[in-house]
Short mmCIF file of C-alpha atoms and ligand atoms in Angstrom, two decimals:
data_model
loop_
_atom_site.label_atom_id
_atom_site.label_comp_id
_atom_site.label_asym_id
_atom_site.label_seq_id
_atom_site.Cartn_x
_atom_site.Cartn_y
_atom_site.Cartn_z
CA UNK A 1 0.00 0.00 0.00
CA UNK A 2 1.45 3.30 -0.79
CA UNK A 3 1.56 5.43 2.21
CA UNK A 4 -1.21 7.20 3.54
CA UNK A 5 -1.18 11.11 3.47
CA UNK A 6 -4.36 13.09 4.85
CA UNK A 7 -4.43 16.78 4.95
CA UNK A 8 -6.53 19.35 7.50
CA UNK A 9 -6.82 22.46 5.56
CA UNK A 10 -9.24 25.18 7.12
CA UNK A 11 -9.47 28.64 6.16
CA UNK A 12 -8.01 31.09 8.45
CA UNK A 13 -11.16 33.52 8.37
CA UNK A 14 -12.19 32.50 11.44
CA UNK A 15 -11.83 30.47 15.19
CA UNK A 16 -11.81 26.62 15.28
CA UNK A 17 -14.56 25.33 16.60
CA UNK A 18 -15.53 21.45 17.01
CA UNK A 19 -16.65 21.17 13.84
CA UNK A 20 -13.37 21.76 11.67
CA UNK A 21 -11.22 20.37 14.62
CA UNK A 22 -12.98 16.76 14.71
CA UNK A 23 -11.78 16.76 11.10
CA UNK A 24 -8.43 17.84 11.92
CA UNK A 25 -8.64 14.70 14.68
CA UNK A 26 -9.70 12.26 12.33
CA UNK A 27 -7.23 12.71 9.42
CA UNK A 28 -4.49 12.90 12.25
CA UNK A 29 -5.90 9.66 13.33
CA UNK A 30 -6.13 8.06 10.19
CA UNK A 31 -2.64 9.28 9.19
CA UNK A 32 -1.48 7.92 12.95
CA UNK A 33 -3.06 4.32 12.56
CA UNK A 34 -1.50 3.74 8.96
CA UNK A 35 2.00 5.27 10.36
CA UNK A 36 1.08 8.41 7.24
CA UNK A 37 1.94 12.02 7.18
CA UNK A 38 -0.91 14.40 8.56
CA UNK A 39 -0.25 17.84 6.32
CA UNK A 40 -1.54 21.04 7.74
CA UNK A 41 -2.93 23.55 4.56
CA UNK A 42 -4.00 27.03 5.29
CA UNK A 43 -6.66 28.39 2.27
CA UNK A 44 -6.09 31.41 2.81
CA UNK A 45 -6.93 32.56 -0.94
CA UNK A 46 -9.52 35.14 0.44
CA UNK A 47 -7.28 37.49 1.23
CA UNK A 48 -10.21 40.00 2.63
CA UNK A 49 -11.69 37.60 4.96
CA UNK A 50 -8.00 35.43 6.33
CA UNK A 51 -6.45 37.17 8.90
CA UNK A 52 -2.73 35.58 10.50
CA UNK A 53 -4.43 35.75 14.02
CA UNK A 54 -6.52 32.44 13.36
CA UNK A 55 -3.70 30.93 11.59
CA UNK A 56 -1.90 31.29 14.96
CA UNK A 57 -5.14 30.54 16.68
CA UNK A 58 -5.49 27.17 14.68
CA UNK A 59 -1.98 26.53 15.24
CA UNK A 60 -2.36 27.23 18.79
CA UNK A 61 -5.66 24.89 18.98
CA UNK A 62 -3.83 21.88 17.04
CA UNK A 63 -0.67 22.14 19.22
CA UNK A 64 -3.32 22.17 22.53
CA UNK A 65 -5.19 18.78 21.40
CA UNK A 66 -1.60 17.21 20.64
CA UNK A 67 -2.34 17.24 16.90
CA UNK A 68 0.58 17.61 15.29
CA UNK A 69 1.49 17.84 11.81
CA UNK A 70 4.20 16.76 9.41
CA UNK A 71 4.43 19.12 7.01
CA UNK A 72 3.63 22.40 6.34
CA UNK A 73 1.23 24.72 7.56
CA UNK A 74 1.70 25.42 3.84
CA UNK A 75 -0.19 28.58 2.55
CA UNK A 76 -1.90 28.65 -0.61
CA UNK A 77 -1.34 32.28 -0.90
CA UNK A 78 2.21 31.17 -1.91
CA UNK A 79 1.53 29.13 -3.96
CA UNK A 80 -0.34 31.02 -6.99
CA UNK A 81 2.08 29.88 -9.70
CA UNK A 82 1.58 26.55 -9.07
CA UNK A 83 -2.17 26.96 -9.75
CA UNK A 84 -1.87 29.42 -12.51
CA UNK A 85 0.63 26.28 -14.54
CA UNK A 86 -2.67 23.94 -14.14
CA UNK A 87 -4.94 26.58 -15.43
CA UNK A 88 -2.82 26.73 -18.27
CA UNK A 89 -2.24 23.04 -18.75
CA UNK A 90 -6.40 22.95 -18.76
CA UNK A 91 -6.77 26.15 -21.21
CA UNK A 92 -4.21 24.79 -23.80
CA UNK A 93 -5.65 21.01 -23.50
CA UNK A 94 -9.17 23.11 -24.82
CA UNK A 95 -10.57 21.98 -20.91
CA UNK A 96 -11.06 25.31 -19.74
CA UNK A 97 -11.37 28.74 -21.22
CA UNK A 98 -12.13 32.50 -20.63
CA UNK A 99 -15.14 34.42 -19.68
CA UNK A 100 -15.64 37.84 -19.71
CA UNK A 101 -19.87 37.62 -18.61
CA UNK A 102 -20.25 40.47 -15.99
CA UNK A 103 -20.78 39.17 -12.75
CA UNK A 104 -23.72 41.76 -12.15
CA UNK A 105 -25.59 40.10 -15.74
CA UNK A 106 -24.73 36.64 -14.04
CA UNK A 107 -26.49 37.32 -10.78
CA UNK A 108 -29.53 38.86 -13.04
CA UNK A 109 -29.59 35.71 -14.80
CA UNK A 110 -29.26 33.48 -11.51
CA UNK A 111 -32.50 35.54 -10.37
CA UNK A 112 -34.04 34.74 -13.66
CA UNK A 113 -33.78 31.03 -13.57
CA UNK A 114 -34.40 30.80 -9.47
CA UNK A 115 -38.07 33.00 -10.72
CA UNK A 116 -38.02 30.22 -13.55
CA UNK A 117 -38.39 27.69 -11.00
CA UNK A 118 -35.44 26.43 -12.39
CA UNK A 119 -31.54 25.32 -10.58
CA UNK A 120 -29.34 28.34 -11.42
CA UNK A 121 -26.31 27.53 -13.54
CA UNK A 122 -23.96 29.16 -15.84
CA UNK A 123 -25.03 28.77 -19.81
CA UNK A 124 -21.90 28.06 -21.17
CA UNK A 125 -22.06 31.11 -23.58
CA UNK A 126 -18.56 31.84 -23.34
CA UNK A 127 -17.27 28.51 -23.94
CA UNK A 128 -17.19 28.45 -27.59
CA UNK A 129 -16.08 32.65 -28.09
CA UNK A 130 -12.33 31.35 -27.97
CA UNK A 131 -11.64 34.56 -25.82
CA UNK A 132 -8.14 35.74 -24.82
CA UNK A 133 -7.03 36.54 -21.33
CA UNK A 134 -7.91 40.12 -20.09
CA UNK A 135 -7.74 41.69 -17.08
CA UNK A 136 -12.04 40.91 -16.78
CA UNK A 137 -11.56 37.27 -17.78
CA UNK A 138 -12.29 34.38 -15.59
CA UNK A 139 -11.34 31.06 -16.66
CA UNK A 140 -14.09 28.54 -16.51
CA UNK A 141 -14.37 24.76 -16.90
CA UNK A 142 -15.44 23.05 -19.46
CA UNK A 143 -17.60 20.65 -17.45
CA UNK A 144 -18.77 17.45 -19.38
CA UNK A 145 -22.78 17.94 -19.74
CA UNK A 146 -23.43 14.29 -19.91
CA UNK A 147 -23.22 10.67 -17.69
CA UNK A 148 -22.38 10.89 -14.03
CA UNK A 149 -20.03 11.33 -11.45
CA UNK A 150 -20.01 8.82 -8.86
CA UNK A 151 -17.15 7.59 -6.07
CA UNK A 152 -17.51 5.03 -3.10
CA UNK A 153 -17.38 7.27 -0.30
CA UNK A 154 -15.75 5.84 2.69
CA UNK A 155 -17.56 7.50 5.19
CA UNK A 156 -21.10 7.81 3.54
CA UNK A 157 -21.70 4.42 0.71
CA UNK A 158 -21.79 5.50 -2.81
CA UNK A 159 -22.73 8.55 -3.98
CA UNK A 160 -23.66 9.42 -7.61
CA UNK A 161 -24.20 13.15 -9.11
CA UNK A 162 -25.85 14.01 -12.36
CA UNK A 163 -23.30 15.99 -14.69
CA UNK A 164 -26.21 17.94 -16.24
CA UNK A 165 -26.52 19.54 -12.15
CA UNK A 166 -23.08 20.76 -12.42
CA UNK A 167 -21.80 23.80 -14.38
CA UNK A 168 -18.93 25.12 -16.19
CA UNK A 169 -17.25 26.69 -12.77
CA UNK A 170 -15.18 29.56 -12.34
CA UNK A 171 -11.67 28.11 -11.35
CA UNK A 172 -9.83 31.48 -11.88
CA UNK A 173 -11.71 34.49 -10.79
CA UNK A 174 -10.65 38.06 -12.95
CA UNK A 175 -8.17 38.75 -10.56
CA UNK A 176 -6.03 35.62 -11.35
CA UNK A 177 -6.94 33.88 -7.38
CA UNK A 178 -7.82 30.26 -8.13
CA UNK A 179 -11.13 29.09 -6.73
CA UNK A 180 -12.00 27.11 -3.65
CA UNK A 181 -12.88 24.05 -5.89
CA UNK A 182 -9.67 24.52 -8.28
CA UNK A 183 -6.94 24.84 -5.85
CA UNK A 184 -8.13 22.36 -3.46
CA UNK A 185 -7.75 19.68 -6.17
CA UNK A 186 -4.16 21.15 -7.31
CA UNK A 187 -2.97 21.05 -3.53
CA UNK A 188 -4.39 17.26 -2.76
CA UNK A 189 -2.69 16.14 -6.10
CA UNK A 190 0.73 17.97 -5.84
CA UNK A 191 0.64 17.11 -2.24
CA UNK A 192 0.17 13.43 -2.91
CA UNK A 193 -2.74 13.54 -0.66
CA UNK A 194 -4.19 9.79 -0.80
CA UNK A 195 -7.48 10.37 1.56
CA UNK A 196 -9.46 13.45 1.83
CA UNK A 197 -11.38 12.98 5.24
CA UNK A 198 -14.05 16.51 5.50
CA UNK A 199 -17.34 17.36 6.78
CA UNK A 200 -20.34 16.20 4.93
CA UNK A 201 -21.35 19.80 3.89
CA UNK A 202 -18.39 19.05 1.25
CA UNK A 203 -20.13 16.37 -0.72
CA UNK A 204 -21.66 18.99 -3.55
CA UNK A 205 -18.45 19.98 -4.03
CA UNK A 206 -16.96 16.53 -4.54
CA UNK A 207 -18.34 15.29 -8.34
CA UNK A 208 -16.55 18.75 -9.44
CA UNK A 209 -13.51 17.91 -7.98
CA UNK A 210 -13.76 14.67 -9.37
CA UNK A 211 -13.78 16.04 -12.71
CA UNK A 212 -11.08 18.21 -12.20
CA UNK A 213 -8.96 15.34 -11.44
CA UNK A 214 -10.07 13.85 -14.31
CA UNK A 215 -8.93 16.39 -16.57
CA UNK A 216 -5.89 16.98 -15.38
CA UNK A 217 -5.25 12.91 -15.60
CA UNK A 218 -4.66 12.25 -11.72
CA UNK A 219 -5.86 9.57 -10.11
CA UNK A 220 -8.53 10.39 -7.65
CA UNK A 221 -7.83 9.95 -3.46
CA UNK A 222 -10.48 8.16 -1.58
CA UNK A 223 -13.76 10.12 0.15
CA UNK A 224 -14.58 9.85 3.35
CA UNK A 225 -17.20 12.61 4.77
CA UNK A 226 -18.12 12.91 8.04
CA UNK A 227 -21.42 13.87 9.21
CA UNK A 228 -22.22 16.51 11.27
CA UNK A 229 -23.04 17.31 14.82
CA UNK A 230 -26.13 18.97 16.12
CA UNK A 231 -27.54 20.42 19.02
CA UNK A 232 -29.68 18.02 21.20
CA UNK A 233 -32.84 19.47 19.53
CA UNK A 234 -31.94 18.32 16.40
CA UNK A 235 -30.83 22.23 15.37
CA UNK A 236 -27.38 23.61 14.48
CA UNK A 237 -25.11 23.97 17.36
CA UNK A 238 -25.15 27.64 18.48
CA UNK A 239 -22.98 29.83 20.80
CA UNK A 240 -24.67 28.39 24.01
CA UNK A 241 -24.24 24.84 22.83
CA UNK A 242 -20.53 23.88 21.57
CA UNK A 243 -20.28 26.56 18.72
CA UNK A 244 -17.42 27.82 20.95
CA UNK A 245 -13.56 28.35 19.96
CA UNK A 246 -11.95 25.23 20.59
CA UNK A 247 -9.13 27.17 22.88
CA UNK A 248 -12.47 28.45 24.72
CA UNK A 249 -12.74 24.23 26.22
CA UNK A 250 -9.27 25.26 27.55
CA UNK A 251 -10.01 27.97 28.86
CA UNK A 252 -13.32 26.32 30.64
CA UNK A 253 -10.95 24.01 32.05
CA UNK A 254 -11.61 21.32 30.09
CA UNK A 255 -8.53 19.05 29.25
CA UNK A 256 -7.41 18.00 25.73
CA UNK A 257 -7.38 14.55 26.18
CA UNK A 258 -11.01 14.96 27.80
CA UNK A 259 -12.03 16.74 24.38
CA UNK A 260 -10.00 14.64 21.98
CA UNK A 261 -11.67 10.98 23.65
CA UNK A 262 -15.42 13.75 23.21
CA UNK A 263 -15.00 14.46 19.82
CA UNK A 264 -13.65 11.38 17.89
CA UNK A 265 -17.16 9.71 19.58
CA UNK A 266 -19.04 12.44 17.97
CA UNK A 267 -18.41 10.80 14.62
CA UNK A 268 -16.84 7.62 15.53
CA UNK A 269 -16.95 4.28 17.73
CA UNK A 270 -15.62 0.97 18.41
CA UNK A 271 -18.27 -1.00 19.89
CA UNK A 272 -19.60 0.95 22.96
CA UNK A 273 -16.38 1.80 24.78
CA UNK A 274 -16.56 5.54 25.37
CA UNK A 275 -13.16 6.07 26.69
CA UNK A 276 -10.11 5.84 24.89
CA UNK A 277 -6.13 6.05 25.76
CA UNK A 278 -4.49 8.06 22.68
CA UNK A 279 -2.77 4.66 21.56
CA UNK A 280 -6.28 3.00 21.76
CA UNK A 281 -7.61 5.56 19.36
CA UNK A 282 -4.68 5.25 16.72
CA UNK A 283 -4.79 1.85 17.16
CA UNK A 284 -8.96 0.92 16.95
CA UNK A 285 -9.47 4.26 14.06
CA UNK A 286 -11.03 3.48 10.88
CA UNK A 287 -13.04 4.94 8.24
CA UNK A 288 -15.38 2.02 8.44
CA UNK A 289 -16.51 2.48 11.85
CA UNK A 290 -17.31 6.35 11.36
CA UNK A 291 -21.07 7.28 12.24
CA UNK A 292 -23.53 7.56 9.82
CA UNK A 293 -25.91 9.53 11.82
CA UNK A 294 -24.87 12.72 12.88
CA UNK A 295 -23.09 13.02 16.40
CA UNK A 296 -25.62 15.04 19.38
CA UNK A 297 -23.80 17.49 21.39
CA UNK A 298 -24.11 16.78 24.88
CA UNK A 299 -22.17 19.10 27.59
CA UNK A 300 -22.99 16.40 30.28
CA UNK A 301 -21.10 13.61 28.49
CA UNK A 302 -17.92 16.33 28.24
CA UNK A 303 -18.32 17.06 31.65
CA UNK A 304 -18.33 13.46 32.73
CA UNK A 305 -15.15 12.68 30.22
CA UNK A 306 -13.10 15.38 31.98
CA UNK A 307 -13.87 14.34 35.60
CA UNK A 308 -12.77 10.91 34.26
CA UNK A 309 -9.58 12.60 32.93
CA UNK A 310 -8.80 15.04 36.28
CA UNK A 311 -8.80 12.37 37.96
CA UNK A 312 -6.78 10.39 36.02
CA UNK A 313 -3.45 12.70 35.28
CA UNK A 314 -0.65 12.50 37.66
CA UNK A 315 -0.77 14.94 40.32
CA UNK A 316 2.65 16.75 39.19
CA UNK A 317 1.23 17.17 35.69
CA UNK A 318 -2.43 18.21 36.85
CA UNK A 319 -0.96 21.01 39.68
CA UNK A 320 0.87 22.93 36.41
CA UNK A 321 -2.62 22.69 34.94
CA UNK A 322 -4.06 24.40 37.92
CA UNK A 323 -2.12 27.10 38.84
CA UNK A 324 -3.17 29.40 35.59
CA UNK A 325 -6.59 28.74 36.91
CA UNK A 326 -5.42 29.81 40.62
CA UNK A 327 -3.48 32.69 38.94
CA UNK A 328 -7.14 33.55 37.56
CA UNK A 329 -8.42 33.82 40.91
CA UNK A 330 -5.38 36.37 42.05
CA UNK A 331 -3.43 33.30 43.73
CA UNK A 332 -0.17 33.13 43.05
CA UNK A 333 0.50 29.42 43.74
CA UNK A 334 4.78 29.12 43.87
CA UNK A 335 4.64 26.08 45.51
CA UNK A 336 4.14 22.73 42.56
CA UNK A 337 4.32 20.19 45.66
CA UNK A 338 1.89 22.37 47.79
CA UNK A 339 -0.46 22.72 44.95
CA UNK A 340 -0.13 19.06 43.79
CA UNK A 341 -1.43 18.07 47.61
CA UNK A 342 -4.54 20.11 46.76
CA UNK A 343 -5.35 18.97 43.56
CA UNK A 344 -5.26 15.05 44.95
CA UNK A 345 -7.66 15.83 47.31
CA UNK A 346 -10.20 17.98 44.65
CA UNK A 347 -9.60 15.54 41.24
CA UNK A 348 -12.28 13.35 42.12
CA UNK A 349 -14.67 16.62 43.15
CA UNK A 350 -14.47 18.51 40.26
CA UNK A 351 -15.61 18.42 36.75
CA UNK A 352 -13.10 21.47 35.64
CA UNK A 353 -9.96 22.81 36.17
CA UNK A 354 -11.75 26.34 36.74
CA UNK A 355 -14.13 24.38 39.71
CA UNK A 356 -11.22 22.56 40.84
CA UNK A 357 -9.58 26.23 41.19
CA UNK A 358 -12.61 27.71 42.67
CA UNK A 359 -12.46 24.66 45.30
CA UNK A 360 -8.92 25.37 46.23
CA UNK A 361 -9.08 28.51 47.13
CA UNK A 362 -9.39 27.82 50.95
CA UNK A 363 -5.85 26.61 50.55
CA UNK A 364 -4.50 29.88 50.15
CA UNK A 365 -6.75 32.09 51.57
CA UNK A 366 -8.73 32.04 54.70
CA UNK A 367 -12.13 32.10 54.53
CA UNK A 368 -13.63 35.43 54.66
CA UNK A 369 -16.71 34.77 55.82
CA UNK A 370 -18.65 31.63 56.94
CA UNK A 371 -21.63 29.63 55.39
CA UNK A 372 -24.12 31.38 57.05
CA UNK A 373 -26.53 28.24 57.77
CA UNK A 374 -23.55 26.51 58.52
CA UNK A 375 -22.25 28.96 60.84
CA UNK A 376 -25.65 29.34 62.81
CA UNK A 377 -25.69 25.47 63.31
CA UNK A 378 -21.96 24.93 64.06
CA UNK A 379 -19.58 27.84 65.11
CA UNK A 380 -21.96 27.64 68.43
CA UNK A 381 -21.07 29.25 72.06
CA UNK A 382 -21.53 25.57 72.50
CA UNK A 383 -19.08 24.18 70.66
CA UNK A 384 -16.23 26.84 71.40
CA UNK A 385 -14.50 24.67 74.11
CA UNK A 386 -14.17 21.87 71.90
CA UNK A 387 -12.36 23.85 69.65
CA UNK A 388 -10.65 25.27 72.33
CA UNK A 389 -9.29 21.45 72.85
CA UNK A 390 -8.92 20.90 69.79
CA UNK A 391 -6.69 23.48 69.30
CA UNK A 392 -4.52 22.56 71.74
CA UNK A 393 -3.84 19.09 71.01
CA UNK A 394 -3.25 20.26 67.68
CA UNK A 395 -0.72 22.54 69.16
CA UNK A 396 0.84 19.80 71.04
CA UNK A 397 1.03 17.28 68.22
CA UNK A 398 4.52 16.63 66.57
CA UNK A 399 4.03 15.19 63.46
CA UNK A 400 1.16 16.51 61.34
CA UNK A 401 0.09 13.60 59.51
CA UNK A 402 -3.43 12.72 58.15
CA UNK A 403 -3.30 9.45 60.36
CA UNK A 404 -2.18 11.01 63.35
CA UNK A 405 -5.20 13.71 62.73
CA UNK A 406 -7.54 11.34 62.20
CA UNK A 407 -6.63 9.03 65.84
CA UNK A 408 -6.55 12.90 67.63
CA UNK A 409 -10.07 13.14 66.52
CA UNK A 410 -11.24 9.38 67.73
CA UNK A 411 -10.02 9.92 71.05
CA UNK A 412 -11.42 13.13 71.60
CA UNK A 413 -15.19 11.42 70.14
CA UNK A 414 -14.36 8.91 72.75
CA UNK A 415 -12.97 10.92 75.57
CA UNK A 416 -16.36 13.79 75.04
CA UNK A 417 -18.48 11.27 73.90
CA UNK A 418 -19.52 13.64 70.37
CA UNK A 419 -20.17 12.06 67.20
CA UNK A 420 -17.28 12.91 64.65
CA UNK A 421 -19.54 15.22 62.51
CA UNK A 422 -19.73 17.09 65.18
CA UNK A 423 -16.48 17.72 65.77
CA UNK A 424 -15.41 17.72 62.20
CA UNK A 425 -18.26 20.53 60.99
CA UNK A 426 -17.14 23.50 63.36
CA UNK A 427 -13.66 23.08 62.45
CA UNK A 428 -14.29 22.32 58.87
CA UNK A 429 -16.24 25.66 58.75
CA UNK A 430 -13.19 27.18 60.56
CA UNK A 431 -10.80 26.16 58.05
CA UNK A 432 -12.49 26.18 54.91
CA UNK A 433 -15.55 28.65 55.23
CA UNK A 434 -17.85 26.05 54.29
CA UNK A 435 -19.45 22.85 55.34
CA UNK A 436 -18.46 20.66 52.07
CA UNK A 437 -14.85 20.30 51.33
CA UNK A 438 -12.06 17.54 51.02
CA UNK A 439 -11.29 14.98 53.57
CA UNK A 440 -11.21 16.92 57.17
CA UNK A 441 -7.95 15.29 58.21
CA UNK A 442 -6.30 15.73 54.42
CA UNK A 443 -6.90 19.49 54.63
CA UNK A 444 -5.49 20.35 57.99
CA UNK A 445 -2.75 17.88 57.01
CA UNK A 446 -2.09 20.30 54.30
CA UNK A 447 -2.53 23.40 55.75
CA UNK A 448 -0.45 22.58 58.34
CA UNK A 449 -0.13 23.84 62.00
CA UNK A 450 0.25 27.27 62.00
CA UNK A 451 -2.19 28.10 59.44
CA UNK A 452 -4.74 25.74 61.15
CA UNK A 453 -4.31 27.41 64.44
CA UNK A 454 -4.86 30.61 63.02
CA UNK A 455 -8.02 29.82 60.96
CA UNK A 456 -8.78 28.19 64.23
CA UNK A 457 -8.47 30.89 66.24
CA UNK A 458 -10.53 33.66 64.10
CA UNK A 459 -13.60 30.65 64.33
CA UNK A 460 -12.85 31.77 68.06
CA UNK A 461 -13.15 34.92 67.98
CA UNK A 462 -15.84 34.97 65.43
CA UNK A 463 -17.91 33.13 68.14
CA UNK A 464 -17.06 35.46 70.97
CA UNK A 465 -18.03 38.23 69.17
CA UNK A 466 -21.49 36.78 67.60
CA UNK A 467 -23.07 35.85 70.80
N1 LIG B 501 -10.99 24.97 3.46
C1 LIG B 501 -12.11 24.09 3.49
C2 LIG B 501 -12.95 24.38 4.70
O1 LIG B 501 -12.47 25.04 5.61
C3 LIG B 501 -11.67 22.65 3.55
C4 LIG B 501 -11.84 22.02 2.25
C5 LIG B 501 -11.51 20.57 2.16
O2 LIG B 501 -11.24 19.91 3.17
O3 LIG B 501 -11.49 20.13 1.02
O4 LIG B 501 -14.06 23.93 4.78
#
């Protein structure tokens, strides 16, 4: 088998969203399982609408998600002459030829035939003037009027298109820029591209590129188009429901492997295992198994993924993933072995790296205030000797160990007779603010004795001074 080369090639006019990077993640894959290349392409040919900050962005997004290429990013903008040799090769083989129509008369034309009840196309009334290149000449081709166009799709069956619904397209426009359809082709063939894997709103364009290859005597790569996702209603996605910048999931806290495992199931699966090691997914990824349904958004599955992932990266790795989000917060976290303490006691609590921030935040700063309902119940003119004693043998205690916390807290249930909640919830509420948090004994373990005693002390006062 020759070897495999896929291509991602989005348009820099705009962010990534999930959409354009599943398709990125699937050639990758595909290039990954058959040990290919995975080429990055930027179309930039509408040079209004591209802009180098989402080249940078896409970059940025790839690089996040662990998508790397192997060659390029190259940049169709630079590569003009290349196109302009096939145009030729097309005009002098009598495939293609110039067009001077007016684009206004076109578009009152289109009208006509759309108020005809009839599929707008262009007439071919240029095709046979023999005109010469000017600087208001397109170049148009000569598409073949009769028979079909048909390919085996990988992702979708076969798929068959009508020659008589396709027209003579523009593949220059005046101004010498190649066309979407035209350049695309060019690129995948001088690239050696073997497997075009896109979304499925690309299948129109597919019998013209088909006959583009044709012309220019290429052999054609293999199809594989990927269906869509939706919103749970059935609709589009939209802002509120994944239509977000990919680098947006980042900066939710979600983690790339979290959104990698997330996406390939959105168009993808290998029986009904929903979560896959990187090496699983290169391993198990074929065109085959791709859905032929389209893929449902659903926040609650990402959600659930990334929990699954938190709690799976080693501590080192997931406290350097936290501290942005503490930084965020105005905590400047120095400490990697302090924070990675935290973040084992929060990575099976939180579903983000933004909660899991919001959740640490006791750890470096004292509570301000306290629950109130939690307060009224526990910090009690009651309770304040207890604490009082508790204080003290914390005081007293050498080592500060979770174990030796946790038998300091039996003996004093046995010795006063209190059940452990009720020893646990006033100091809790005195160390963290609040009456849910991490493991009692794990946090003032990690807080350690001098910060406990303090936090301990200002429950104190706080009581004296309510009652
Ligand atoms: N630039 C096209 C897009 O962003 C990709 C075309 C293709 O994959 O053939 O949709």
């Amino acid at each position: 088998m020759t070897e495999v080369r896929t291509r991602f090639s989005p348009s820099p006019t705009g962010s990534l969203h999930l959409g354009g990077t599943r398709t990125a993640l699937f050639n990758w894959l595909f290039a990954r399982h058959h040990s290919g290349v995975f080429i990055l392409r930027i179309e930039d040919t509408d040079r209004e609408r591209s802009e180098e900050r989402y080249v940078k962005e896409i970059e940025e997004s790839m690089n996040w998600l662990g998508l790397n290429w192997d060659e390029g990013p190259y940049f169709q903008s630079e590569r003009l002459p290349i196109y302009r040799k096939y145009i030729q090769r097309l005009l002098d083989q009598g495939l293609a030829y110039y067009c001077d129509c007016d684009p206004a008369d076109l578009e009152v034309r289109r009208k006509e035939a759309l108020a005809r009840g009839e599929k707008p196309k262009y007439d071919g009334r240029c095709r046979d003037r023999g005109l010469k290149p000017g600087s208001h000449t397109a170049v148009r081709f000569k598409t073949s009027q009769t028979g079909a166009t048909h390919w085996h799709d990988r992702g979708k069956g076969p798929i068959c298109f009508d020659n008589q619904e396709l027209d003579d397209l523009v593949i220059q426009r005046a101004d010498g820029i190649p066309t979407y359809n035209f350049a695309v082709v060019v690129d995948d063939i001088t690239m050696g591209v073997t497997h075009v894997i896109r979304g499925e709103d690309h299948i129109p364009n597919t019998p013209r590129q088909i006959l583009i290859y044709q012309a220019l005597g290429s052999p054609l790569p293999e199809f594989a188009h990927m269906t869509v996702t939706l919103a749970k209603d059935g609709g589009k996605l939209s802002k509120r429901r994944g239509a977000i910048p990919i680098l947006a999931y980042r900066d939710r806290g979600i983690l790339p492997q979290a959104l990698v495992n997330y996406m390939v199931r959105l168009g993808w699966g290998h029986g009904d295992q929903e979560i896959f090691s990187r090496e699983e997914l290169i391993k198990y990824f074929s065109l085959e198994h791709m859905s032929k349904s389209p893929g449902v958004y659903d926040e609650e599955k990402l959600l659930w993924l990334n929990s699954h992932y938190l709690k799976e990266t080693p501590l080192p790795e997931l406290a350097r993933l936290l501290v942005p989000f503490l930084e965020r917060l105005g905590i400047a976290a120095q400490n990697l072995d302090y924070v990675a303490r935290v973040a084992g006691t929060l990575n099976t609590r939180s579903k983000t790296l933004v909660e899991m921030a919001e959740m640490a935040r006791f750890y470096f700063q004292a509570p301000a205030s306290y629950e109130e309902k939690g307060a009224k119940k526990f910090l009690t003119q009651e309770i304040a000797p207890t604490l009082e004693d508790i204080k003290k043998r914390l005081e007293a205690m050498g080592e500060f160990s979770e174990a030796a916390i946790n038998q300091l807290f039996q003996d004093l249930s046995t010795e006063t007779g209190r059940k452990m909640v009720q020893l646990a919830q006033p100091v809790r509420l005195a160390l963290t603010g609040t009456t849910v948090s991490p493991g009692l004994f794990d946090v003032i373990s990690i807080l350690g004795k001098e910060e406990v005693l303090k936090r301990l002390n200002r429950a104190l006062d706080f009581i004296y001074k309510e009652q």
